[in-house]
Amino acid sequence: MAKDLGFNKGKLDLSGFEPRKSQQDPEDREASEKAADRAGFVSREPVERLTRRRKNDEPFDTAYIRAPISVINKLKTYCNDTGMSYGEALAELMRKAGL
């Protein structure tokens, strides 16, 4: 049985290939979108992922802290209430402590 399916005899010419145009009427597309929403379907369109721009030019490092859960929970509550990151909260608390 030959294993060559005809693809190795030369380059495949795709110069005349063009994707098919959508033949769906815009009103039909809108109706199908509404029906999909009612049925609970979720769009598969890619979501744009934004990159976070940092204000600080200083290099970052990581510090792992082992502490009682009550202390960690207080830190998390403080960060949630103020909207600060852990690093920002650490800097703020050190500033308040005079360090």
PDB file of C-alpha atoms in Angstrom:
ATOM      1  CA  MET A   1       0.000   0.000   0.000  1.00  0.00           C
ATOM      2  CA  ALA A   2       1.446   3.362  -0.981  1.00  0.00           C
ATOM      3  CA  LYS A   3       1.904   5.837   1.841  1.00  0.00           C
ATOM      4  CA  ASP A   4       2.347   8.799  -0.504  1.00  0.00           C
ATOM      5  CA  LEU A   5      -0.953  10.658  -0.656  1.00  0.00           C
ATOM      6  CA  GLY A   6       0.196  12.970  -3.415  1.00  0.00           C
ATOM      7  CA  PHE A   7       1.474  15.776  -1.237  1.00  0.00           C
ATOM      8  CA  ASN A   8       5.176  15.046  -1.619  1.00  0.00           C
ATOM      9  CA  LYS A   9       5.342  15.304  -5.425  1.00  0.00           C
ATOM     10  CA  GLY A  10       5.679  19.069  -5.456  1.00  0.00           C
ATOM     11  CA  LYS A  11       4.583  22.189  -3.716  1.00  0.00           C
ATOM     12  CA  LEU A  12       0.885  22.601  -3.100  1.00  0.00           C
ATOM     13  CA  ASP A  13      -0.373  25.658  -5.005  1.00  0.00           C
ATOM     14  CA  LEU A  14      -2.780  27.670  -2.831  1.00  0.00           C
ATOM     15  CA  SER A  15      -2.567  30.897  -4.809  1.00  0.00           C
ATOM     16  CA  GLY A  16      -6.239  30.651  -5.856  1.00  0.00           C
ATOM     17  CA  PHE A  17      -7.482  29.859  -2.352  1.00  0.00           C
ATOM     18  CA  GLU A  18      -9.725  32.422  -0.676  1.00  0.00           C
ATOM     19  CA  PRO A  19     -11.950  31.964   2.364  1.00  0.00           C
ATOM     20  CA  ARG A  20     -15.649  31.864   1.639  1.00  0.00           C
ATOM     21  CA  LYS A  21     -17.606  35.016   2.316  1.00  0.00           C
ATOM     22  CA  SER A  22     -20.308  34.832   4.950  1.00  0.00           C
ATOM     23  CA  GLN A  23     -23.638  34.182   3.278  1.00  0.00           C
ATOM     24  CA  GLN A  24     -25.652  34.933   6.392  1.00  0.00           C
ATOM     25  CA  ASP A  25     -27.987  37.914   6.311  1.00  0.00           C
ATOM     26  CA  PRO A  26     -27.170  40.461   9.083  1.00  0.00           C
ATOM     27  CA  GLU A  27     -30.746  40.182  10.409  1.00  0.00           C
ATOM     28  CA  ASP A  28     -30.414  36.384  10.582  1.00  0.00           C
ATOM     29  CA  ARG A  29     -27.100  36.764  12.396  1.00  0.00           C
ATOM     30  CA  GLU A  30     -28.683  39.098  14.958  1.00  0.00           C
ATOM     31  CA  ALA A  31     -31.569  36.667  15.485  1.00  0.00           C
ATOM     32  CA  SER A  32     -29.178  33.749  15.932  1.00  0.00           C
ATOM     33  CA  GLU A  33     -27.094  35.789  18.420  1.00  0.00           C
ATOM     34  CA  LYS A  34     -30.233  36.522  20.469  1.00  0.00           C
ATOM     35  CA  ALA A  35     -31.274  32.852  20.375  1.00  0.00           C
ATOM     36  CA  ALA A  36     -27.778  31.804  21.497  1.00  0.00           C
ATOM     37  CA  ASP A  37     -27.914  34.310  24.383  1.00  0.00           C
ATOM     38  CA  ARG A  38     -31.304  32.974  25.487  1.00  0.00           C
ATOM     39  CA  ALA A  39     -29.962  29.401  25.344  1.00  0.00           C
ATOM     40  CA  GLY A  40     -26.995  30.365  27.507  1.00  0.00           C
ATOM     41  CA  PHE A  41     -24.248  29.978  24.911  1.00  0.00           C
ATOM     42  CA  VAL A  42     -21.057  31.931  25.554  1.00  0.00           C
ATOM     43  CA  SER A  43     -19.122  33.692  22.807  1.00  0.00           C
ATOM     44  CA  ARG A  44     -15.895  32.077  21.654  1.00  0.00           C
ATOM     45  CA  GLU A  45     -14.513  35.368  20.439  1.00  0.00           C
ATOM     46  CA  PRO A  46     -11.048  35.914  21.881  1.00  0.00           C
ATOM     47  CA  VAL A  47     -10.882  38.277  24.822  1.00  0.00           C
ATOM     48  CA  GLU A  48      -8.231  40.964  24.612  1.00  0.00           C
ATOM     49  CA  ARG A  49      -5.748  40.617  27.444  1.00  0.00           C
ATOM     50  CA  LEU A  50      -4.370  43.946  28.595  1.00  0.00           C
ATOM     51  CA  THR A  51      -0.928  44.283  30.066  1.00  0.00           C
ATOM     52  CA  ARG A  52      -0.576  46.098  33.357  1.00  0.00           C
ATOM     53  CA  ARG A  53       1.581  49.169  33.274  1.00  0.00           C
ATOM     54  CA  ARG A  54       3.541  49.676  36.413  1.00  0.00           C
ATOM     55  CA  LYS A  55       4.385  53.150  37.643  1.00  0.00           C
ATOM     56  CA  ASN A  56       7.488  52.046  39.536  1.00  0.00           C
ATOM     57  CA  ASP A  57      10.783  51.633  37.659  1.00  0.00           C
ATOM     58  CA  GLU A  58      12.452  49.952  40.618  1.00  0.00           C
ATOM     59  CA  PRO A  59      13.158  46.192  40.260  1.00  0.00           C
ATOM     60  CA  PHE A  60      10.825  43.806  42.048  1.00  0.00           C
ATOM     61  CA  ASP A  61      11.617  40.854  44.303  1.00  0.00           C
ATOM     62  CA  THR A  62       9.477  38.311  46.109  1.00  0.00           C
ATOM     63  CA  ALA A  63       9.223  37.777  49.873  1.00  0.00           C
ATOM     64  CA  TYR A  64       7.327  34.790  51.207  1.00  0.00           C
ATOM     65  CA  ILE A  65       5.873  35.371  54.661  1.00  0.00           C
ATOM     66  CA  ARG A  66       4.943  32.619  57.067  1.00  0.00           C
ATOM     67  CA  ALA A  67       2.543  34.029  59.646  1.00  0.00           C
ATOM     68  CA  PRO A  68      -0.551  33.007  61.608  1.00  0.00           C
ATOM     69  CA  ILE A  69      -3.773  33.008  59.580  1.00  0.00           C
ATOM     70  CA  SER A  70      -5.188  35.816  61.709  1.00  0.00           C
ATOM     71  CA  VAL A  71      -2.273  38.091  60.720  1.00  0.00           C
ATOM     72  CA  ILE A  72      -2.502  37.138  57.029  1.00  0.00           C
ATOM     73  CA  ASN A  73      -6.270  37.726  57.118  1.00  0.00           C
ATOM     74  CA  LYS A  74      -5.734  41.192  58.615  1.00  0.00           C
ATOM     75  CA  LEU A  75      -3.252  42.003  55.829  1.00  0.00           C
ATOM     76  CA  LYS A  76      -5.678  40.755  53.162  1.00  0.00           C
ATOM     77  CA  THR A  77      -8.549  42.717  54.698  1.00  0.00           C
ATOM     78  CA  TYR A  78      -6.391  45.863  54.788  1.00  0.00           C
ATOM     79  CA  CYS A  79      -5.438  45.361  51.122  1.00  0.00           C
ATOM     80  CA  ASN A  80      -9.050  44.684  50.090  1.00  0.00           C
ATOM     81  CA  ASP A  81     -10.290  47.764  51.961  1.00  0.00           C
ATOM     82  CA  THR A  82      -7.612  50.105  50.596  1.00  0.00           C
ATOM     83  CA  GLY A  83      -7.263  48.602  47.118  1.00  0.00           C
ATOM     84  CA  MET A  84      -3.507  48.223  47.608  1.00  0.00           C
ATOM     85  CA  SER A  85      -1.361  45.307  46.530  1.00  0.00           C
ATOM     86  CA  TYR A  86       0.541  43.409  49.240  1.00  0.00           C
ATOM     87  CA  GLY A  87       3.725  45.265  48.300  1.00  0.00           C
ATOM     88  CA  GLU A  88       2.039  48.658  48.420  1.00  0.00           C
ATOM     89  CA  ALA A  89       0.469  47.806  51.778  1.00  0.00           C
ATOM     90  CA  LEU A  90       3.831  46.665  53.157  1.00  0.00           C
ATOM     91  CA  ALA A  91       5.468  49.921  52.043  1.00  0.00           C
ATOM     92  CA  GLU A  92       2.621  51.981  53.547  1.00  0.00           C
ATOM     93  CA  LEU A  93       2.685  50.116  56.885  1.00  0.00           C
ATOM     94  CA  MET A  94       6.498  50.446  57.058  1.00  0.00           C
ATOM     95  CA  ARG A  95       6.194  54.175  56.325  1.00  0.00           C
ATOM     96  CA  LYS A  96       3.632  54.535  59.138  1.00  0.00           C
ATOM     97  CA  ALA A  97       5.942  52.617  61.463  1.00  0.00           C
ATOM     98  CA  GLY A  98       8.803  54.979  60.582  1.00  0.00           C
ATOM     99  CA  LEU A  99      10.894  52.347  58.831  1.00  0.00           C
TER     100      LEU A  99
END
